[in-house]
PDB file of C-alpha atoms in Angstrom:
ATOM      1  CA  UNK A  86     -10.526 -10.042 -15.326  1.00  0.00           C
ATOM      2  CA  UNK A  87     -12.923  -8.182 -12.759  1.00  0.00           C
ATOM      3  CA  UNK A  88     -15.575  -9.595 -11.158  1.00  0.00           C
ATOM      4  CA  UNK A  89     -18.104  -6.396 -12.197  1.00  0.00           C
ATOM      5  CA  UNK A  90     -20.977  -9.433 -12.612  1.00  0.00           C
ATOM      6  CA  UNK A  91     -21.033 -10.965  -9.303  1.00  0.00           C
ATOM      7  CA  UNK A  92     -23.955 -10.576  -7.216  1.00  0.00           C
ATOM      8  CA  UNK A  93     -23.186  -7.791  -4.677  1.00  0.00           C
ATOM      9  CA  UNK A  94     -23.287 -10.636  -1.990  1.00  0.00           C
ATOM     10  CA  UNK A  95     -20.438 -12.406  -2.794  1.00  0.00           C
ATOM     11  CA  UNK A  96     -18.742  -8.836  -3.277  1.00  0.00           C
ATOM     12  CA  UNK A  97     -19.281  -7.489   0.287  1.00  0.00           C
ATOM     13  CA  UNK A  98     -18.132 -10.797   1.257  1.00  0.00           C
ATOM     14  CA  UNK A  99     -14.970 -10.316  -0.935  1.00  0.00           C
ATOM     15  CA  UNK A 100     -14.720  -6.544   0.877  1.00  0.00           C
ATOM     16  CA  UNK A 101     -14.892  -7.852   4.254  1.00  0.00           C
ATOM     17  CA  UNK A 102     -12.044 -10.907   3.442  1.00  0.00           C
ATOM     18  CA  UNK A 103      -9.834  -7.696   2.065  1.00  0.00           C
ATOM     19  CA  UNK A 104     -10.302  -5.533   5.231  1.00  0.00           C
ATOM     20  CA  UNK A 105      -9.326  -8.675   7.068  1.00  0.00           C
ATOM     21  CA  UNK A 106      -6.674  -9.314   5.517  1.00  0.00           C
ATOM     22  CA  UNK A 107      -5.157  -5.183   5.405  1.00  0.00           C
ATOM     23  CA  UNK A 108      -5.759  -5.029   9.113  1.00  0.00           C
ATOM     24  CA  UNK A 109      -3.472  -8.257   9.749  1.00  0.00           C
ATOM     25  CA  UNK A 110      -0.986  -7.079   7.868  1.00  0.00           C
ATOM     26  CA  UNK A 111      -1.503  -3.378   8.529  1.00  0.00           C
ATOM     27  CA  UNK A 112      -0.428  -5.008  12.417  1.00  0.00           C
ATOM     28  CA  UNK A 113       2.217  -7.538  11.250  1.00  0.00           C
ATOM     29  CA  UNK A 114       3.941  -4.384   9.587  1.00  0.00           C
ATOM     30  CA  UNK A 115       3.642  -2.502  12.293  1.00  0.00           C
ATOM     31  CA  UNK A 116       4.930  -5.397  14.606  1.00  0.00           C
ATOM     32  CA  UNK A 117       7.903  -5.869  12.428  1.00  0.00           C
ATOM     33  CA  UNK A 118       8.944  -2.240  12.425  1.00  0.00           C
ATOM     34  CA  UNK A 119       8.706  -2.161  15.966  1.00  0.00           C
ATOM     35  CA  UNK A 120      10.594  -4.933  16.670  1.00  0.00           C
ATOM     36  CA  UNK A 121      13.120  -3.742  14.006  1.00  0.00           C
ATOM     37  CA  UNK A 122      13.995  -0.691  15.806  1.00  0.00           C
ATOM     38  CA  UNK A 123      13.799  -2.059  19.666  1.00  0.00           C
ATOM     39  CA  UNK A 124      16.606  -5.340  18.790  1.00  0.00           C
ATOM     40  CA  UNK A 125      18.019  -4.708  22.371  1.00  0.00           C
ATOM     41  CA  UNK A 126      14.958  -4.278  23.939  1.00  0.00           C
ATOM     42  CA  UNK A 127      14.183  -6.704  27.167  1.00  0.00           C
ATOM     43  CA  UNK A 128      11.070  -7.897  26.369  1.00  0.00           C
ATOM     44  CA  UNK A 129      11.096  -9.930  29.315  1.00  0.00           C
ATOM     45  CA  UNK A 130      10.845  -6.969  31.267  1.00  0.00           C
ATOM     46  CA  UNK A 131       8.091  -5.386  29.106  1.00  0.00           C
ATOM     47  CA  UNK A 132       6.218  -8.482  29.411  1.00  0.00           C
ATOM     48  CA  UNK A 133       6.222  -7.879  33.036  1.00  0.00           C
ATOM     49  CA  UNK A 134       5.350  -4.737  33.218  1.00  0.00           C
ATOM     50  CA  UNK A 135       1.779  -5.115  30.585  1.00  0.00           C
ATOM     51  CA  UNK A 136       1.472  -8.109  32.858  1.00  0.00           C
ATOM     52  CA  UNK A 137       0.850  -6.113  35.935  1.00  0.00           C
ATOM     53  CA  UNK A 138      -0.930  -3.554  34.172  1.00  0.00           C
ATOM     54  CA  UNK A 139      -3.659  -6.162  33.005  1.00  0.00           C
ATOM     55  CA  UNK A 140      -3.303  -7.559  36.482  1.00  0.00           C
ATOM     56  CA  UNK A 141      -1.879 -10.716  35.878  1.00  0.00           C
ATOM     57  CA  UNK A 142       0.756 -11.879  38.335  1.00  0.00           C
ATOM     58  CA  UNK A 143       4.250 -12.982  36.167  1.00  0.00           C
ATOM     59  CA  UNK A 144       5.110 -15.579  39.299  1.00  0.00           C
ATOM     60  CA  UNK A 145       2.618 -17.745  38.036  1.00  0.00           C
ATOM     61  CA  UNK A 146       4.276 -20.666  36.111  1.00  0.00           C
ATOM     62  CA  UNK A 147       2.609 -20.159  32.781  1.00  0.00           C
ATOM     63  CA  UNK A 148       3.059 -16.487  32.371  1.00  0.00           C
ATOM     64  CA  UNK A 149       6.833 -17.078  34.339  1.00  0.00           C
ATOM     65  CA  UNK A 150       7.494 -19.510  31.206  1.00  0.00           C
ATOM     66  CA  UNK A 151       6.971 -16.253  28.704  1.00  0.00           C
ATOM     67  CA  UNK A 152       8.597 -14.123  30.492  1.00  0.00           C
ATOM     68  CA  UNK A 153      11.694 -15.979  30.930  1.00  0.00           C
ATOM     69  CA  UNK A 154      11.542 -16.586  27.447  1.00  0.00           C
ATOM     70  CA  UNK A 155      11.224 -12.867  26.554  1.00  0.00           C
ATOM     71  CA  UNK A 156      14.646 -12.147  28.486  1.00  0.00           C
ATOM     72  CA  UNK A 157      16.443 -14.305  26.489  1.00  0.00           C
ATOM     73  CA  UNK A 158      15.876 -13.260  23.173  1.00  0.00           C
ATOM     74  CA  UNK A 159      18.510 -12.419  21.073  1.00  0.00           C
ATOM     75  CA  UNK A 160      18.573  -9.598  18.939  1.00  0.00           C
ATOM     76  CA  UNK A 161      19.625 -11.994  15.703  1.00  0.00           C
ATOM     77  CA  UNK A 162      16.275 -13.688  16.328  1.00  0.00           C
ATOM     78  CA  UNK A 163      14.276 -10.550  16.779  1.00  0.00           C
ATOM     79  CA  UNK A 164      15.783  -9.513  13.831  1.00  0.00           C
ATOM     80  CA  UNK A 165      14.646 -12.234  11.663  1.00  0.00           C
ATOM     81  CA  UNK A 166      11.301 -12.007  13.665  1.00  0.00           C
ATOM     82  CA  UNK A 167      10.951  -8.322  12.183  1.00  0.00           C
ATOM     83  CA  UNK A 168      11.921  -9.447   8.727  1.00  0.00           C
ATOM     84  CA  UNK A 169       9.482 -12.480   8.696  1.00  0.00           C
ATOM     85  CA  UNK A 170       6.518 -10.116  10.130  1.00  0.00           C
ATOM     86  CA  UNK A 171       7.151  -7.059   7.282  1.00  0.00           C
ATOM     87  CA  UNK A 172       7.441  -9.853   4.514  1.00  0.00           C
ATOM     88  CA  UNK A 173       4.090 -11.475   5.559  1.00  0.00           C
ATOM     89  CA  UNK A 174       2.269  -8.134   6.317  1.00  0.00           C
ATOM     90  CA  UNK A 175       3.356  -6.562   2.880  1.00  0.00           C
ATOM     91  CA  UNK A 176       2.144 -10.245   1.461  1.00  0.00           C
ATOM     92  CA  UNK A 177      -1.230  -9.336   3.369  1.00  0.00           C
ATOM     93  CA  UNK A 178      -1.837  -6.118   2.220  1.00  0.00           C
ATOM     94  CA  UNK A 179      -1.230  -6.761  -1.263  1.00  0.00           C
ATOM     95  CA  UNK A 180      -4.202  -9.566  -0.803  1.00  0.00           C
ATOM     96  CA  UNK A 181      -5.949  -6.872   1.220  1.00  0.00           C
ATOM     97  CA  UNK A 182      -5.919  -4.581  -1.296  1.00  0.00           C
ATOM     98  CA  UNK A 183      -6.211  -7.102  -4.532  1.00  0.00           C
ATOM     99  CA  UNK A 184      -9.028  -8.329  -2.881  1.00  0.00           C
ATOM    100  CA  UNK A 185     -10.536  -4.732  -2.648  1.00  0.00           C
ATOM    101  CA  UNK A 186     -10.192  -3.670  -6.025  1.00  0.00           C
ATOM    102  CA  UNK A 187     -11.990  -7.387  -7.510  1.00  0.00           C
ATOM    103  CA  UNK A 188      -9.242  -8.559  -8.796  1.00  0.00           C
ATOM    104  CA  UNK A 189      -8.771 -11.998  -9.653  1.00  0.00           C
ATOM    105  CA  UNK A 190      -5.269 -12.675  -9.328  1.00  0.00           C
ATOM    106  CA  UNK A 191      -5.988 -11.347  -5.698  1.00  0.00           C
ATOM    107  CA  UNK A 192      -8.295 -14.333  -5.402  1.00  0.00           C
ATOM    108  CA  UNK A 193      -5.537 -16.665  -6.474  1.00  0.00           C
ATOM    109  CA  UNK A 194      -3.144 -15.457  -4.457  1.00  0.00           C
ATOM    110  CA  UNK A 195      -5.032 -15.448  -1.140  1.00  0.00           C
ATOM    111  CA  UNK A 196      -6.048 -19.265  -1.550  1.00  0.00           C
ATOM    112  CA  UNK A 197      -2.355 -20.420  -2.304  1.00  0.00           C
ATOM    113  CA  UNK A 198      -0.802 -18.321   0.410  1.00  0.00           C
ATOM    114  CA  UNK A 199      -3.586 -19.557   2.851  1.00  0.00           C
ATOM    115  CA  UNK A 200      -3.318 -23.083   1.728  1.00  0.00           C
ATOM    116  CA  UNK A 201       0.208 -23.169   2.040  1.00  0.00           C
ATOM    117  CA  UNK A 202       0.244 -21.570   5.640  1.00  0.00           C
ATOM    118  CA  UNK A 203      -2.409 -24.094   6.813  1.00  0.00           C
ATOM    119  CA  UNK A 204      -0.248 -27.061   6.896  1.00  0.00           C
ATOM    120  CA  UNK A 205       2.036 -25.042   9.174  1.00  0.00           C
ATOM    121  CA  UNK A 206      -1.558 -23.815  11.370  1.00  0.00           C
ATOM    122  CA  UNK A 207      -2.594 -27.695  12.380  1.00  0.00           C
ATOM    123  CA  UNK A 208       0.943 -28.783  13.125  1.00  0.00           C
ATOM    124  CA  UNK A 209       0.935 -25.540  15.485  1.00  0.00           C
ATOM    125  CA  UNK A 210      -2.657 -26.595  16.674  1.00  0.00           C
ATOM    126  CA  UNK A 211      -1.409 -29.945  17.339  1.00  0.00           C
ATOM    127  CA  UNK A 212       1.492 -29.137  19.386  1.00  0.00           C
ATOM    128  CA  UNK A 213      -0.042 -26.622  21.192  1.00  0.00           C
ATOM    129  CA  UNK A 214      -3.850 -26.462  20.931  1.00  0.00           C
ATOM    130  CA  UNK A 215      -5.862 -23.734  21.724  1.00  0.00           C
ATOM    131  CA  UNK A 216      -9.460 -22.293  21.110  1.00  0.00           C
ATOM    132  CA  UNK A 217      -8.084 -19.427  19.461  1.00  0.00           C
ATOM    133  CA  UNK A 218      -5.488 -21.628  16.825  1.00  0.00           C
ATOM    134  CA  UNK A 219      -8.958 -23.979  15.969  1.00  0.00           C
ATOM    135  CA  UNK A 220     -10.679 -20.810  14.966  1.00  0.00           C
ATOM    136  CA  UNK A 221      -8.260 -19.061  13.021  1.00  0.00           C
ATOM    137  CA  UNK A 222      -8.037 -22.523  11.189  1.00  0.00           C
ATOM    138  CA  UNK A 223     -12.037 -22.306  10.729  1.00  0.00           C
ATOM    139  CA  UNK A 224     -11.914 -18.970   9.357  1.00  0.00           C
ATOM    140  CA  UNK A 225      -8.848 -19.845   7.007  1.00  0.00           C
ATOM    141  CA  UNK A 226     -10.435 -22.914   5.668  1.00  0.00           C
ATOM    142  CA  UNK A 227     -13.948 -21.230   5.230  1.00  0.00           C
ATOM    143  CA  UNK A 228     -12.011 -18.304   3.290  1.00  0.00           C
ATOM    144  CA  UNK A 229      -9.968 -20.752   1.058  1.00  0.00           C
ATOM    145  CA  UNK A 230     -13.523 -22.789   0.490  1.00  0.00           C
ATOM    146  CA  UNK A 231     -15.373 -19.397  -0.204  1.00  0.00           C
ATOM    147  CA  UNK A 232     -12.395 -17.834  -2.404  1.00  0.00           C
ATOM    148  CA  UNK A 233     -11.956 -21.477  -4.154  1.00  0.00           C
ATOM    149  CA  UNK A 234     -15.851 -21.456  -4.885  1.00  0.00           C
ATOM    150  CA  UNK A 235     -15.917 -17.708  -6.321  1.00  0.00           C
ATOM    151  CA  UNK A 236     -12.886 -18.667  -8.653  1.00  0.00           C
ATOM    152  CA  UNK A 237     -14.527 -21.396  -9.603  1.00  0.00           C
ATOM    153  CA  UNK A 238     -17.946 -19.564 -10.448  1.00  0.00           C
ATOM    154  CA  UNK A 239     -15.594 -16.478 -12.379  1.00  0.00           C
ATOM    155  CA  UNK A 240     -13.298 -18.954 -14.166  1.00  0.00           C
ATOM    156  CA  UNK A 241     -16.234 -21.038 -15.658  1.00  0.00           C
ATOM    157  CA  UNK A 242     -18.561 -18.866 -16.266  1.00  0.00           C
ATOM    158  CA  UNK A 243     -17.303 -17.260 -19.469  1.00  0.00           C
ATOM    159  CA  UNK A 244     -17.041 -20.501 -20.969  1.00  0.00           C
ATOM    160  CA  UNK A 245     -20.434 -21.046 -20.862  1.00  0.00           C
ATOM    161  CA  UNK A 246     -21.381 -17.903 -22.337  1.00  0.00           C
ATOM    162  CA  UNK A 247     -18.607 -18.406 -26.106  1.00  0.00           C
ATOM    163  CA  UNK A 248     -20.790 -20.856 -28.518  1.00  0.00           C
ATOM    164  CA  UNK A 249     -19.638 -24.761 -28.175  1.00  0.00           C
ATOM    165  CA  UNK A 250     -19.533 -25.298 -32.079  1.00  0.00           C
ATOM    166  CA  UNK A 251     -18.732 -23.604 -34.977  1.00  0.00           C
ATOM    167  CA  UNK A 252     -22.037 -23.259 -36.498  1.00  0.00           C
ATOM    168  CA  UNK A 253     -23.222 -21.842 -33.757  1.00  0.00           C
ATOM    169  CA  UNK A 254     -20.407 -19.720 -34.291  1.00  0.00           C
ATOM    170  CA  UNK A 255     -21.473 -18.780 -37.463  1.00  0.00           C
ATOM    171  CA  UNK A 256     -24.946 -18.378 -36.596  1.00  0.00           C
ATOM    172  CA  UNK A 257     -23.907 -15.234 -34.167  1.00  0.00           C
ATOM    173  CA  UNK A 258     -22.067 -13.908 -36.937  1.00  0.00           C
ATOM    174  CA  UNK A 259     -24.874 -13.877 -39.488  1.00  0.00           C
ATOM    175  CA  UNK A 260     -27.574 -11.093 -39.703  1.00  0.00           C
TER     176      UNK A 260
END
C-alpha cells in the first residue's frame, strides 16, 4: 500500500525524513568501511593532528581524555565498531529509500527502529548530556510522532471508505 492520496504536505515531509535518513547512513557506511580497512590505525594520533588543524590544543584535559582514548583502541573493537556502523547505515538507507518511494512498510520500520534506539538515546543523554544528544532526541521523537500519526491516518482511512453493513453492501452492488 502507497500513500498516492496523501496531501503533498505530508509527502515532502516524508521526502525530507528519507533524505535524512540516506545521508546518516550514506556516512555510517562510509564510517564503517573506513574504519574496516584502517584496524591498525592510531587514531590517537589522527585525533591530534585534526585537532591542531581546527586549532584546538590536545593538552587540554577534555580533548587529552579523547585522545588518550583513541591510542588505545584495539583493532577487535574497531572491528566490531565497523561492523555495528555498516549494519546500522545499510538499516538507514533501506528506511531512506522506503521512505522515498511511499512505502508503508518503510513507515513501520522507521518508527520501530527509532523507538527501539531511543531508550538507548536518554540513557546516553543521561550519562552524558549534551545540547546536541537533547536534539537528536527531539528530532527522533517528533519523527516517530509524525511517522506514528501518518500510519495512523493511511491505516484507517480505508476502513472508512468499505460500507459498515451488508445492506449497504448490497446497495453498492445494485444498479
Amino acid at each position: 500500500m502507497t500513500g498516492a492520496a496523501d496531501p503533498p504536505r505530508s509527502r515532502r515531509v516524508l521526502r525530507l525524513i528519507a533524505v535524512e535518513r540516506a545521508a546518516r547512513g550514506l556516512l555510517l557506511l562510509g564510517a564503517g568501511v573506513y574504519l574496516l580497512f584502517h584496524l591498525n590505525t592510531d587514531f590517537g594520533r589522527l585525533g591530534e593532528r585534526v585537532m591542531r588543524a581546527i586549532e584546538l590544543d590536545p593538552r587540554r584535559p577534555f580533548f587529552h581524555r579523547i585522545v588518550a582514548y583513541l591510542h588505545h583502541l584495539h583493532a577487535s573493537e574497531l572491528r566490531v565498531a565497523a561492523i555495528v556502523a555498516i549494519g546500522y547505515g545499510v538499516l538507514e538507507l533501506v528506511e531512506g529509500t522506503g521512505l522515498w518511494l511511499d512505502q508503508l512498510w518503510a513507515e513501520y520500520l522507521t518508527v520501530i527502529a527509532t523507538s527501539l534506539l531511543l531508550p538507548f538515546e536518554f540513557y546516553e543523554l543521561v550519562r552524558r548530556p549534551s545540547v546536541w544528544k537533547a536534539a537528536g532526541i527531539v528530532v527522533n521523537l517528533a519523527i516517530v510522532a509524525y511517522l506514528a500519526y501518518l500510519l495512523r491516518r493511511r491505516v484507517t482511512s480505508p476502513r472508512k471508505l468499505e460500507p459498515e453493513t451488508p445492506s449497504e453492501r448490497l446497495d453498492e452492488l445494485s444498479p
